[in-house]
GROMACS .gro file of C-alpha atoms in nm:
model
  172
    1ARG     CA    1  15.975   2.013   8.314
    2GLY     CA    2  16.284   2.021   8.578
    3LYS     CA    3  16.219   1.673   8.648
    4ARG     CA    4  16.100   1.598   8.298
    5THR     CA    5  16.406   1.725   8.158
    6GLU     CA    6  16.661   1.558   8.456
    7ILE     CA    7  16.436   1.217   8.443
    8LEU     CA    8  16.528   1.237   8.056
    9ASN     CA    9  16.917   1.312   8.129
   10GLN     CA   10  16.896   1.019   8.382
   11ARG     CA   11  16.743   0.767   8.139
   12ARG     CA   12  17.092   0.839   7.895
   13MET     CA   13  17.331   0.831   8.132
   14ILE     CA   14  17.284   0.401   8.087
   15MET     CA   15  17.461   0.139   7.901
   16ALA     CA   16  17.340  -0.187   7.750
   17ILE     CA   17  17.610  -0.491   7.867
   18ARG     CA   18  17.606  -0.778   7.659
   19ARG     CA   19  17.838  -1.039   7.816
   20GLN     CA   20  17.909  -1.411   7.651
   21VAL     CA   21  18.082  -1.670   7.735
   22SER     CA   22  18.204  -2.023   7.616
   23LYS     CA   23  18.247  -2.323   7.760
   24THR     CA   24  18.339  -2.691   7.607
   25ARG     CA   25  18.261  -2.941   7.842
   26PRO     CA   26  18.442  -3.290   7.928
   27SER     CA   27  18.432  -3.583   7.620
   28ASP     CA   28  18.221  -3.845   7.870
   29THR     CA   29  17.871  -3.867   7.903
   30THR     CA   30  17.900  -3.891   8.246
   31GLN     CA   31  17.543  -3.873   8.463
   32TYR     CA   32  17.582  -3.441   8.726
   33ALA     CA   33  17.371  -3.503   9.032
   34VAL     CA   34  17.116  -3.217   9.173
   35GLY     CA   35  17.410  -2.978   9.263
   36ASP     CA   36  17.714  -3.105   9.074
   37VAL     CA   37  17.883  -2.834   8.947
   38ILE     CA   38  17.892  -2.791   8.521
   39ALA     CA   39  18.208  -2.709   8.359
   40GLU     CA   40  18.574  -2.819   8.232
   41THR     CA   41  18.777  -2.972   8.305
   42GLY     CA   42  19.153  -2.873   8.239
   43THR     CA   43  19.108  -2.478   8.312
   44SER     CA   44  18.829  -2.309   8.576
   45THR     CA   45  18.554  -2.438   8.621
   46VAL     CA   46  18.446  -2.041   8.745
   47TRP     CA   47  18.233  -1.843   8.467
   48THR     CA   48  18.402  -1.517   8.410
   49PHE     CA   49  18.222  -1.265   8.304
   50THR     CA   50  18.435  -0.910   8.241
   51GLY     CA   51  18.343  -0.583   8.213
   52MET     CA   52  17.997  -0.551   8.354
   53CYS     CA   53  18.031  -0.256   8.436
   54GLU     CA   54  18.221   0.077   8.332
   55ARG     CA   55  18.392   0.236   8.584
   56PRO     CA   56  18.579  -0.068   8.895
   57GLY     CA   57  18.333  -0.079   9.209
   58GLY     CA   58  18.052  -0.018   9.050
   59GLN     CA   59  17.634  -0.166   8.933
   60VAL     CA   60  17.470  -0.328   8.632
   61ILE     CA   61  17.137  -0.499   8.612
   62ILE     CA   62  17.093  -0.820   8.464
   63LYS     CA   63  16.821  -0.782   8.269
   64THR     CA   64  16.795  -1.084   8.109
   65ALA     CA   65  17.041  -1.447   8.092
   66THR     CA   66  17.085  -1.699   7.818
   67LEU     CA   67  17.267  -2.034   7.817
   68ASP     CA   68  17.235  -2.254   7.528
   69ILE     CA   69  17.357  -2.564   7.489
   70SER     CA   70  17.485  -2.722   7.172
   71THR     CA   71  17.352  -3.118   7.154
   72ALA     CA   72  17.062  -3.147   7.279
   73ALA     CA   73  16.989  -3.454   7.534
   74GLY     CA   74  16.774  -3.715   7.653
   75THR     CA   75  16.701  -3.517   7.990
   76ALA     CA   76  16.669  -3.158   7.952
   77LEU     CA   77  16.927  -2.971   8.178
   78GLN     CA   78  16.801  -2.789   8.449
   79ALA     CA   79  17.036  -2.514   8.616
   80ASN     CA   80  17.111  -2.232   8.894
   81LEU     CA   81  17.346  -2.029   8.784
   82MET     CA   82  17.569  -1.900   9.128
   83LEU     CA   83  17.614  -1.503   9.102
   84PHE     CA   84  17.932  -1.412   9.306
   85ARG     CA   85  18.145  -1.047   9.321
   86VAL     CA   86  18.432  -1.230   9.413
   87ALA     CA   87  18.557  -1.536   9.197
   88PRO     CA   88  18.488  -1.834   9.358
   89ALA     CA   89  18.766  -2.198   9.455
   90THR     CA   90  18.743  -2.360   9.173
   91VAL     CA   91  18.537  -2.663   9.182
   92ASN     CA   92  18.533  -2.946   8.919
   93ASP     CA   93  18.296  -3.077   8.709
   94ASN     CA   94  18.051  -3.313   8.794
   95THR     CA   95  18.203  -3.274   9.149
   96ALA     CA   96  17.919  -3.103   9.430
   97CYS     CA   97  17.955  -2.783   9.470
   98ALA     CA   98  18.075  -2.702   9.802
   99ILE     CA   99  18.061  -2.317   9.891
  100THR     CA  100  18.298  -2.138  10.204
  101ASP     CA  101  18.146  -1.914  10.433
  102ALA     CA  102  18.408  -1.677  10.315
  103GLU     CA  103  18.263  -1.665   9.919
  104ARG     CA  104  17.856  -1.671  10.027
  105LEU     CA  105  17.923  -1.302  10.151
  106GLU     CA  106  18.135  -1.272   9.803
  107TYR     CA  107  17.694  -1.424   9.624
  108VAL     CA  108  17.527  -1.153   9.407
  109GLY     CA  109  17.254  -1.381   9.368
  110THR     CA  110  17.068  -1.724   9.143
  111ILE     CA  111  16.950  -1.691   8.822
  112VAL     CA  112  16.754  -1.968   8.683
  113PHE     CA  113  16.746  -2.177   8.447
  114ALA     CA  114  16.445  -2.355   8.471
  115THR     CA  115  16.310  -2.449   8.121
  116PRO     CA  116  16.439  -2.458   7.746
  117THR     CA  117  16.297  -2.280   7.517
  118ASN     CA  118  16.416  -2.432   7.160
  119ALA     CA  119  16.576  -2.743   7.146
  120ILE     CA  120  16.573  -2.785   6.781
  121LEU     CA  121  16.923  -2.767   6.760
  122GLY     CA  122  17.054  -2.807   7.119
  123ALA     CA  123  16.922  -2.666   7.376
  124SER     CA  124  16.818  -2.275   7.463
  125TYR     CA  125  16.774  -2.118   7.775
  126THR     CA  126  16.575  -1.756   7.874
  127SER     CA  127  16.515  -1.635   8.250
  128ASN     CA  128  16.400  -1.259   8.334
  129GLN     CA  129  16.466  -1.249   8.587
  130GLU     CA  130  16.603  -0.891   8.699
  131LEU     CA  131  16.858  -0.916   8.913
  132LEU     CA  132  17.073  -0.493   9.059
  133VAL     CA  133  17.491  -0.639   9.150
  134ASN     CA  134  17.710  -0.491   9.378
  135LEU     CA  135  18.058  -0.547   9.191
  136ALA     CA  136  18.360  -0.525   9.376
  137GLY     CA  137  18.599  -0.255   9.492
  138GLY     CA  138  18.846  -0.176   9.227
  139SER     CA  139  18.681  -0.453   8.979
  140THR     CA  140  18.433  -0.460   8.609
  141THR     CA  141  18.412  -0.846   8.659
  142LEU     CA  142  18.097  -1.044   8.783
  143TYR     CA  143  18.200  -1.446   8.866
  144GLY     CA  144  17.929  -1.714   8.811
  145VAL     CA  145  17.907  -2.144   8.929
  146LEU     CA  146  17.676  -2.361   8.764
  147LEU     CA  147  17.483  -2.592   8.868
  148ALA     CA  148  17.250  -2.869   8.794
  149VAL     CA  149  16.951  -2.889   8.970
  150ASN     CA  150  16.782  -3.225   8.823
  151THR     CA  151  16.974  -3.519   8.737
  152TYR     CA  152  17.160  -3.469   8.406
  153THR     CA  153  17.367  -3.660   8.177
  154PRO     CA  154  17.524  -3.472   7.892
  155ALA     CA  155  17.652  -3.513   7.514
  156SER     CA  156  18.041  -3.496   7.474
  157ALA     CA  157  18.216  -3.263   7.449
  158GLU     CA  158  17.863  -3.016   7.372
  159VAL     CA  159  17.940  -2.673   7.467
  160ILE     CA  160  17.780  -2.457   7.713
  161THR     CA  161  17.689  -2.029   7.694
  162ILE     CA  162  17.607  -1.752   7.852
  163THR     CA  163  17.512  -1.470   7.842
  164LEU     CA  164  17.425  -1.182   8.021
  165ASN     CA  165  17.211  -0.897   7.878
  166GLY     CA  166  17.186  -0.563   8.126
  167ILE     CA  167  17.240  -0.228   8.174
  168THR     CA  168  17.473   0.016   8.373
  169PRO     CA  169  17.548   0.360   8.502
  170ILE     CA  170  17.754   0.548   8.300
  171GLN     CA  171  18.004   0.825   8.369
  172GLY     CA  172  17.897   1.214   8.318
   0.00000   0.00000   0.00000
């Protein structure tokens, strides 16, 4: 009986999180090559997910992730979201991604967006791969770089939205 109560109390000590970031691509239809960064121009190309856990340096388990694109393109995008504990250097949209050795040390995993699940009003992708992340000390933020895995010709000024859903322990 004591063990069961302990397990129930542990289950109550988690908080669901949902963090969403949107970026508007440049007003062009320039094709992306495999390995190119997909972002916006004129600002940071790094996807920043703040408040991923209650306390700095905490943990989060990403349970699902979605990628939504505002317009359907001729070729469906296949993309990877590389995640980091510390923000990697800014890389320009539609250029090859080059991660440094120091940035590799802060890499925590990749979320794969392979096949759109809904292409009626654009494109929607869902990834159900779970990922346990230990955030950097002093931080509740996770950073991402979105990469094309296939050759992709986008619509002009399309809006890309990435949502991370997960759970995180809370202070007792």
